[in-house]
Amino acid sequence: MKVLIWQTAYLGDVVLATPLIKTLKINFPNAKIGFVGRPFISELLKGFDIELIPFSKGLFESLEIRKKIRDYDVAISPHRSMRTALILYFSGIKERIGFDKSEFSFLYTKRIKHEWGIHEVERNLRLLEPLGVRNFSKDTELRMEEDEFKGILEKFSLKEKEYVVLSPFSNFRLKEWSLRNWARLINELRVPAVITGTKSDIEKVRELNDLTERSFLNLVGKTSLRELMGVIKGAKLVIANDSSPVHIANAFGVPAITIYTATSELYGFYPLIGRYLRNPAPCSPCSPNPKRCMRGDELCRSLPAPEDVLSTAEELLGV
């Protein structure tokens, strides 16, 4: 049997799809497994014994990818876009399993109920039930050889389990706790802080630096994806917005704290290892990927209080 997993969303979504790979391996040890995702999967899923099929979502590429996947017997799609449904349909794959809330869900041969209130891992694993799967692996996983890991720590002069990774940034502004709150947290933490982010966050981390009294190691825009993974793997704790570093951390067994602003744990993206802080704003949560504040004042970004985050961090750190 040949089984294709299609998840072309963000980094964290792909990490949360790794239990699908593990569960398929357990139940169908001789199956060929493929994974379609954005080009970063070549680095993120390095070390998995599966066929990685990078996909950039271009029009021509959307036509060509059908040829690459047409020999698969089954397609499993946690991704709910119209493009995904159309490509899988026109690929000729006979059995296509997706969620009932997917766009163009009628193109799937089997539709599984999509609901909030459960973790994304559990939600995704339900897609395997039509295959008769009953033995599930619910742990996320990423892989890194020890030599690579040690080399990353050495490059950035880090000592394993002697620092905390803070990830203040997101693709969605309304998922970002305010920089003033992050600065207060950094000032009070009694463990060295490492700040991560992408090149698009460079101006914001400069502003954060101006707000803080204590120094931190600024790795914003300075790491490759594999280096980011290694830095997170070596951390004692990760504190982040509702974003991928939480899930990368958990995949390496590192506890994480999610600070919720416009979103909440009800959408199912909370840490599997660690804690989360609900947002007390009366309007939170507003949507899984909020683009505009309905109130106009972005109240949720100022909450929860930094002292609440600090006390949660100290509890997990044992300080």
PDB file of C-alpha atoms in Angstrom, residues 25-239:
ATOM      1  CA  LYS A  25       4.524   3.014  10.213  1.00  0.00           C
ATOM      2  CA  ILE A  26       3.213   1.072  13.211  1.00  0.00           C
ATOM      3  CA  ASN A  27       0.072  -0.223  11.509  1.00  0.00           C
ATOM      4  CA  PHE A  28       1.415  -0.693   7.983  1.00  0.00           C
ATOM      5  CA  PRO A  29       5.152  -1.414   8.362  1.00  0.00           C
ATOM      6  CA  ASN A  30       5.561  -2.336   4.686  1.00  0.00           C
ATOM      7  CA  ALA A  31       3.667   0.649   3.302  1.00  0.00           C
ATOM      8  CA  LYS A  32       5.330   3.354   1.239  1.00  0.00           C
ATOM      9  CA  ILE A  33       4.596   6.735   2.819  1.00  0.00           C
ATOM     10  CA  GLY A  34       4.883  10.079   1.056  1.00  0.00           C
ATOM     11  CA  PHE A  35       4.505  13.601   2.423  1.00  0.00           C
ATOM     12  CA  VAL A  36       3.602  16.713   0.430  1.00  0.00           C
ATOM     13  CA  GLY A  37       4.433  19.988   2.159  1.00  0.00           C
ATOM     14  CA  ARG A  38       6.086  23.334   1.622  1.00  0.00           C
ATOM     15  CA  PRO A  39       9.774  23.218   0.635  1.00  0.00           C
ATOM     16  CA  PHE A  40      10.911  23.472   4.266  1.00  0.00           C
ATOM     17  CA  ILE A  41       9.859  19.838   4.828  1.00  0.00           C
ATOM     18  CA  SER A  42      13.162  18.737   3.277  1.00  0.00           C
ATOM     19  CA  GLU A  43      14.916  20.126   6.356  1.00  0.00           C
ATOM     20  CA  LEU A  44      12.187  19.776   8.976  1.00  0.00           C
ATOM     21  CA  LEU A  45      11.479  16.083   8.278  1.00  0.00           C
ATOM     22  CA  LYS A  46      15.060  15.081   7.563  1.00  0.00           C
ATOM     23  CA  GLY A  47      15.739  11.592   8.880  1.00  0.00           C
ATOM     24  CA  PHE A  48      12.242  10.169   8.335  1.00  0.00           C
ATOM     25  CA  ASP A  49      12.103   7.112   6.088  1.00  0.00           C
ATOM     26  CA  ILE A  50       9.450   8.545   3.771  1.00  0.00           C
ATOM     27  CA  GLU A  51       9.264  10.207   0.375  1.00  0.00           C
ATOM     28  CA  LEU A  52       9.337  13.983   0.820  1.00  0.00           C
ATOM     29  CA  ILE A  53       7.598  15.914  -1.960  1.00  0.00           C
ATOM     30  CA  PRO A  54       8.218  19.680  -1.603  1.00  0.00           C
ATOM     31  CA  PHE A  55       5.483  21.871  -3.069  1.00  0.00           C
ATOM     32  CA  SER A  56       5.504  25.678  -3.429  1.00  0.00           C
ATOM     33  CA  LYS A  57       1.854  25.997  -4.528  1.00  0.00           C
ATOM     34  CA  GLY A  58       2.621  27.591  -7.908  1.00  0.00           C
ATOM     35  CA  LEU A  59       0.097  27.135 -10.732  1.00  0.00           C
ATOM     36  CA  PHE A  60       2.399  25.148 -13.028  1.00  0.00           C
ATOM     37  CA  GLU A  61       3.670  23.148 -10.062  1.00  0.00           C
ATOM     38  CA  SER A  62       0.074  22.361  -9.084  1.00  0.00           C
ATOM     39  CA  LEU A  63      -0.384  20.722 -12.471  1.00  0.00           C
ATOM     40  CA  GLU A  64       2.930  18.867 -12.388  1.00  0.00           C
ATOM     41  CA  ILE A  65       2.619  17.465  -8.871  1.00  0.00           C
ATOM     42  CA  ARG A  66      -0.270  15.270  -9.955  1.00  0.00           C
ATOM     43  CA  LYS A  67       2.212  13.126 -11.881  1.00  0.00           C
ATOM     44  CA  LYS A  68       4.391  12.712  -8.792  1.00  0.00           C
ATOM     45  CA  ILE A  69       1.589  11.449  -6.576  1.00  0.00           C
ATOM     46  CA  ARG A  70      -0.719   9.526  -8.918  1.00  0.00           C
ATOM     47  CA  ASP A  71       0.747   6.122  -7.991  1.00  0.00           C
ATOM     48  CA  TYR A  72      -0.404   6.461  -4.360  1.00  0.00           C
ATOM     49  CA  ASP A  73      -3.360   4.341  -3.255  1.00  0.00           C
ATOM     50  CA  VAL A  74      -4.577   6.566  -0.430  1.00  0.00           C
ATOM     51  CA  ALA A  75      -4.299  10.297   0.296  1.00  0.00           C
ATOM     52  CA  ILE A  76      -4.690  11.667   3.845  1.00  0.00           C
ATOM     53  CA  SER A  77      -5.248  15.429   3.968  1.00  0.00           C
ATOM     54  CA  PRO A  78      -5.238  17.431   7.209  1.00  0.00           C
ATOM     55  CA  HIS A  79      -5.023  20.508   4.957  1.00  0.00           C
ATOM     56  CA  ARG A  80      -8.437  21.930   4.178  1.00  0.00           C
ATOM     57  CA  SER A  81      -7.899  24.150   1.131  1.00  0.00           C
ATOM     58  CA  MET A  82      -9.751  24.031  -2.179  1.00  0.00           C
ATOM     59  CA  ARG A  83      -6.439  23.682  -4.039  1.00  0.00           C
ATOM     60  CA  THR A  84      -5.600  20.559  -2.053  1.00  0.00           C
ATOM     61  CA  ALA A  85      -8.979  18.952  -2.726  1.00  0.00           C
ATOM     62  CA  LEU A  86      -8.739  19.680  -6.451  1.00  0.00           C
ATOM     63  CA  ILE A  87      -5.179  18.410  -6.881  1.00  0.00           C
ATOM     64  CA  LEU A  88      -5.869  15.194  -5.020  1.00  0.00           C
ATOM     65  CA  TYR A  89      -9.048  14.621  -7.029  1.00  0.00           C
ATOM     66  CA  PHE A  90      -7.384  15.165 -10.402  1.00  0.00           C
ATOM     67  CA  SER A  91      -4.347  13.093  -9.392  1.00  0.00           C
ATOM     68  CA  GLY A  92      -6.476   9.981  -9.728  1.00  0.00           C
ATOM     69  CA  ILE A  93      -5.710   8.666  -6.243  1.00  0.00           C
ATOM     70  CA  LYS A  94      -8.652   6.357  -5.583  1.00  0.00           C
ATOM     71  CA  GLU A  95      -9.134   6.837  -1.851  1.00  0.00           C
ATOM     72  CA  ARG A  96      -8.954  10.415  -0.581  1.00  0.00           C
ATOM     73  CA  ILE A  97      -9.661  11.150   3.076  1.00  0.00           C
ATOM     74  CA  GLY A  98     -10.209  14.699   4.312  1.00  0.00           C
ATOM     75  CA  PHE A  99     -12.244  16.750   6.756  1.00  0.00           C
ATOM     76  CA  ASP A 100     -15.907  17.580   6.264  1.00  0.00           C
ATOM     77  CA  LYS A 101     -15.118  21.288   6.745  1.00  0.00           C
ATOM     78  CA  SER A 102     -12.539  21.295   3.946  1.00  0.00           C
ATOM     79  CA  GLU A 103     -13.213  23.471   0.946  1.00  0.00           C
ATOM     80  CA  PHE A 104     -14.657  21.292  -1.836  1.00  0.00           C
ATOM     81  CA  SER A 105     -14.993  18.448   0.678  1.00  0.00           C
ATOM     82  CA  PHE A 106     -17.305  16.622  -1.755  1.00  0.00           C
ATOM     83  CA  LEU A 107     -14.183  15.681  -3.744  1.00  0.00           C
ATOM     84  CA  TYR A 108     -12.994  13.405  -0.931  1.00  0.00           C
ATOM     85  CA  THR A 109     -14.128   9.792  -0.930  1.00  0.00           C
ATOM     86  CA  LYS A 110     -14.212   9.762   2.875  1.00  0.00           C
ATOM     87  CA  ARG A 111     -14.982  12.787   5.045  1.00  0.00           C
ATOM     88  CA  ILE A 112     -14.120  12.934   8.747  1.00  0.00           C
ATOM     89  CA  LYS A 113     -15.810  15.360  11.119  1.00  0.00           C
ATOM     90  CA  HIS A 114     -13.637  18.373  11.898  1.00  0.00           C
ATOM     91  CA  GLU A 115     -14.270  19.892  15.317  1.00  0.00           C
ATOM     92  CA  TRP A 116     -12.604  22.271  17.720  1.00  0.00           C
ATOM     93  CA  GLY A 117     -12.089  21.397  21.364  1.00  0.00           C
ATOM     94  CA  ILE A 118      -9.617  18.577  20.772  1.00  0.00           C
ATOM     95  CA  HIS A 119      -5.878  18.660  20.074  1.00  0.00           C
ATOM     96  CA  GLU A 120      -4.760  18.909  16.452  1.00  0.00           C
ATOM     97  CA  VAL A 121      -2.855  15.627  16.818  1.00  0.00           C
ATOM     98  CA  GLU A 122      -6.008  13.772  17.815  1.00  0.00           C
ATOM     99  CA  ARG A 123      -7.999  15.557  15.106  1.00  0.00           C
ATOM    100  CA  ASN A 124      -5.483  14.498  12.432  1.00  0.00           C
ATOM    101  CA  LEU A 125      -5.300  10.899  13.632  1.00  0.00           C
ATOM    102  CA  ARG A 126      -9.051  10.529  13.110  1.00  0.00           C
ATOM    103  CA  LEU A 127      -8.311  10.711   9.389  1.00  0.00           C
ATOM    104  CA  LEU A 128      -6.753   7.245   9.647  1.00  0.00           C
ATOM    105  CA  GLU A 129      -9.859   5.559  11.051  1.00  0.00           C
ATOM    106  CA  PRO A 130     -11.268   4.671   7.579  1.00  0.00           C
ATOM    107  CA  LEU A 131      -8.110   2.584   7.061  1.00  0.00           C
ATOM    108  CA  GLY A 132      -9.001   0.470  10.067  1.00  0.00           C
ATOM    109  CA  VAL A 133      -6.231   1.922  12.217  1.00  0.00           C
ATOM    110  CA  ARG A 134      -6.728   1.341  15.931  1.00  0.00           C
ATOM    111  CA  ASN A 135      -3.162   1.544  17.274  1.00  0.00           C
ATOM    112  CA  PHE A 136      -2.226   5.233  17.424  1.00  0.00           C
ATOM    113  CA  SER A 137       1.009   7.062  18.252  1.00  0.00           C
ATOM    114  CA  LYS A 138       0.153  10.526  19.594  1.00  0.00           C
ATOM    115  CA  ASP A 139       3.686  11.822  20.209  1.00  0.00           C
ATOM    116  CA  THR A 140       5.165  14.328  17.792  1.00  0.00           C
ATOM    117  CA  GLU A 141       8.754  13.802  16.692  1.00  0.00           C
ATOM    118  CA  LEU A 142      11.603  15.530  14.876  1.00  0.00           C
ATOM    119  CA  ARG A 143      15.000  13.964  14.275  1.00  0.00           C
ATOM    120  CA  MET A 144      18.547  15.231  14.620  1.00  0.00           C
ATOM    121  CA  GLU A 145      21.843  13.360  14.864  1.00  0.00           C
ATOM    122  CA  GLU A 146      23.955  14.092  17.934  1.00  0.00           C
ATOM    123  CA  ASP A 147      26.890  15.444  15.906  1.00  0.00           C
ATOM    124  CA  GLU A 148      24.655  17.984  14.163  1.00  0.00           C
ATOM    125  CA  PHE A 149      23.063  18.988  17.461  1.00  0.00           C
ATOM    126  CA  LYS A 150      26.380  19.492  19.263  1.00  0.00           C
ATOM    127  CA  GLY A 151      27.714  21.487  16.319  1.00  0.00           C
ATOM    128  CA  ILE A 152      24.774  23.881  16.476  1.00  0.00           C
ATOM    129  CA  LEU A 153      25.212  24.489  20.206  1.00  0.00           C
ATOM    130  CA  GLU A 154      28.915  25.083  19.687  1.00  0.00           C
ATOM    131  CA  LYS A 155      28.301  27.544  16.840  1.00  0.00           C
ATOM    132  CA  PHE A 156      26.129  29.746  19.057  1.00  0.00           C
ATOM    133  CA  SER A 157      28.153  29.168  22.263  1.00  0.00           C
ATOM    134  CA  LEU A 158      25.222  27.545  24.039  1.00  0.00           C
ATOM    135  CA  LYS A 159      25.253  24.926  26.776  1.00  0.00           C
ATOM    136  CA  GLU A 160      22.500  22.348  26.749  1.00  0.00           C
ATOM    137  CA  LYS A 161      19.642  22.961  29.224  1.00  0.00           C
ATOM    138  CA  GLU A 162      21.217  26.169  30.529  1.00  0.00           C
ATOM    139  CA  TYR A 163      19.038  28.672  28.641  1.00  0.00           C
ATOM    140  CA  VAL A 164      15.433  29.466  27.758  1.00  0.00           C
ATOM    141  CA  VAL A 165      14.272  30.133  24.199  1.00  0.00           C
ATOM    142  CA  LEU A 166      11.792  32.984  23.775  1.00  0.00           C
ATOM    143  CA  SER A 167       9.900  33.324  20.506  1.00  0.00           C
ATOM    144  CA  PRO A 168       7.977  36.634  20.589  1.00  0.00           C
ATOM    145  CA  PHE A 169       6.970  36.787  16.911  1.00  0.00           C
ATOM    146  CA  SER A 170       4.325  35.293  14.630  1.00  0.00           C
ATOM    147  CA  ASN A 171       2.990  35.412  11.077  1.00  0.00           C
ATOM    148  CA  PHE A 172      -0.113  37.011  12.611  1.00  0.00           C
ATOM    149  CA  ARG A 173       0.242  40.248  14.578  1.00  0.00           C
ATOM    150  CA  LEU A 174      -2.741  39.424  16.807  1.00  0.00           C
ATOM    151  CA  LYS A 175      -0.960  36.278  17.990  1.00  0.00           C
ATOM    152  CA  GLU A 176       1.941  38.371  19.304  1.00  0.00           C
ATOM    153  CA  TRP A 177       2.079  39.249  22.994  1.00  0.00           C
ATOM    154  CA  SER A 178       3.225  42.878  23.283  1.00  0.00           C
ATOM    155  CA  LEU A 179       6.953  43.641  23.186  1.00  0.00           C
ATOM    156  CA  ARG A 180       6.672  45.516  26.482  1.00  0.00           C
ATOM    157  CA  ASN A 181       5.412  42.351  28.131  1.00  0.00           C
ATOM    158  CA  TRP A 182       8.223  40.298  26.601  1.00  0.00           C
ATOM    159  CA  ALA A 183      10.721  42.893  27.872  1.00  0.00           C
ATOM    160  CA  ARG A 184       9.328  42.650  31.402  1.00  0.00           C
ATOM    161  CA  LEU A 185       9.585  38.867  31.244  1.00  0.00           C
ATOM    162  CA  ILE A 186      13.203  38.988  30.056  1.00  0.00           C
ATOM    163  CA  ASN A 187      14.092  41.428  32.828  1.00  0.00           C
ATOM    164  CA  GLU A 188      12.720  39.089  35.500  1.00  0.00           C
ATOM    165  CA  LEU A 189      13.893  35.704  34.176  1.00  0.00           C
ATOM    166  CA  ARG A 190      16.744  34.212  36.166  1.00  0.00           C
ATOM    167  CA  VAL A 191      17.899  32.029  33.273  1.00  0.00           C
ATOM    168  CA  PRO A 192      19.769  33.271  30.155  1.00  0.00           C
ATOM    169  CA  ALA A 193      17.359  34.080  27.333  1.00  0.00           C
ATOM    170  CA  VAL A 194      17.776  33.324  23.617  1.00  0.00           C
ATOM    171  CA  ILE A 195      15.439  35.170  21.222  1.00  0.00           C
ATOM    172  CA  THR A 196      14.525  33.492  17.916  1.00  0.00           C
ATOM    173  CA  GLY A 197      12.691  34.699  14.855  1.00  0.00           C
ATOM    174  CA  THR A 198      12.997  35.238  11.109  1.00  0.00           C
ATOM    175  CA  LYS A 199      14.615  38.032   9.108  1.00  0.00           C
ATOM    176  CA  SER A 200      11.229  39.774   8.923  1.00  0.00           C
ATOM    177  CA  ASP A 201      11.392  40.209  12.711  1.00  0.00           C
ATOM    178  CA  ILE A 202      14.720  42.066  12.832  1.00  0.00           C
ATOM    179  CA  GLU A 203      13.211  45.508  13.400  1.00  0.00           C
ATOM    180  CA  LYS A 204      10.936  44.177  16.132  1.00  0.00           C
ATOM    181  CA  VAL A 205      13.795  42.531  18.009  1.00  0.00           C
ATOM    182  CA  ARG A 206      15.707  45.832  17.903  1.00  0.00           C
ATOM    183  CA  GLU A 207      12.718  47.498  19.522  1.00  0.00           C
ATOM    184  CA  LEU A 208      12.612  44.706  22.101  1.00  0.00           C
ATOM    185  CA  ASN A 209      16.284  45.248  22.874  1.00  0.00           C
ATOM    186  CA  ASP A 210      15.613  48.952  23.517  1.00  0.00           C
ATOM    187  CA  LEU A 211      12.901  48.007  26.025  1.00  0.00           C
ATOM    188  CA  THR A 212      14.933  45.517  28.050  1.00  0.00           C
ATOM    189  CA  GLU A 213      17.366  46.128  30.884  1.00  0.00           C
ATOM    190  CA  ARG A 214      18.935  42.674  30.726  1.00  0.00           C
ATOM    191  CA  SER A 215      20.876  41.376  27.740  1.00  0.00           C
ATOM    192  CA  PHE A 216      19.801  38.382  25.685  1.00  0.00           C
ATOM    193  CA  LEU A 217      21.279  36.325  22.847  1.00  0.00           C
ATOM    194  CA  ASN A 218      19.688  37.624  19.659  1.00  0.00           C
ATOM    195  CA  LEU A 219      19.405  34.864  17.024  1.00  0.00           C
ATOM    196  CA  VAL A 220      16.606  36.539  15.066  1.00  0.00           C
ATOM    197  CA  GLY A 221      17.254  35.992  11.356  1.00  0.00           C
ATOM    198  CA  LYS A 222      20.584  34.312  12.122  1.00  0.00           C
ATOM    199  CA  THR A 223      19.664  30.625  12.012  1.00  0.00           C
ATOM    200  CA  SER A 224      18.751  28.135   9.343  1.00  0.00           C
ATOM    201  CA  LEU A 225      15.733  25.940  10.061  1.00  0.00           C
ATOM    202  CA  ARG A 226      17.962  23.073  11.224  1.00  0.00           C
ATOM    203  CA  GLU A 227      19.906  25.466  13.457  1.00  0.00           C
ATOM    204  CA  LEU A 228      16.670  26.784  14.945  1.00  0.00           C
ATOM    205  CA  MET A 229      15.629  23.204  15.650  1.00  0.00           C
ATOM    206  CA  GLY A 230      18.949  22.507  17.353  1.00  0.00           C
ATOM    207  CA  VAL A 231      18.761  25.662  19.502  1.00  0.00           C
ATOM    208  CA  ILE A 232      15.242  24.712  20.605  1.00  0.00           C
ATOM    209  CA  LYS A 233      16.259  21.095  21.240  1.00  0.00           C
ATOM    210  CA  GLY A 234      18.989  22.284  23.612  1.00  0.00           C
ATOM    211  CA  ALA A 235      16.747  24.627  25.616  1.00  0.00           C
ATOM    212  CA  LYS A 236      15.488  23.946  29.121  1.00  0.00           C
ATOM    213  CA  LEU A 237      12.187  25.641  28.264  1.00  0.00           C
ATOM    214  CA  VAL A 238      10.556  27.426  25.317  1.00  0.00           C
ATOM    215  CA  ILE A 239       8.151  30.332  25.812  1.00  0.00           C
TER     216      ILE A 239
END
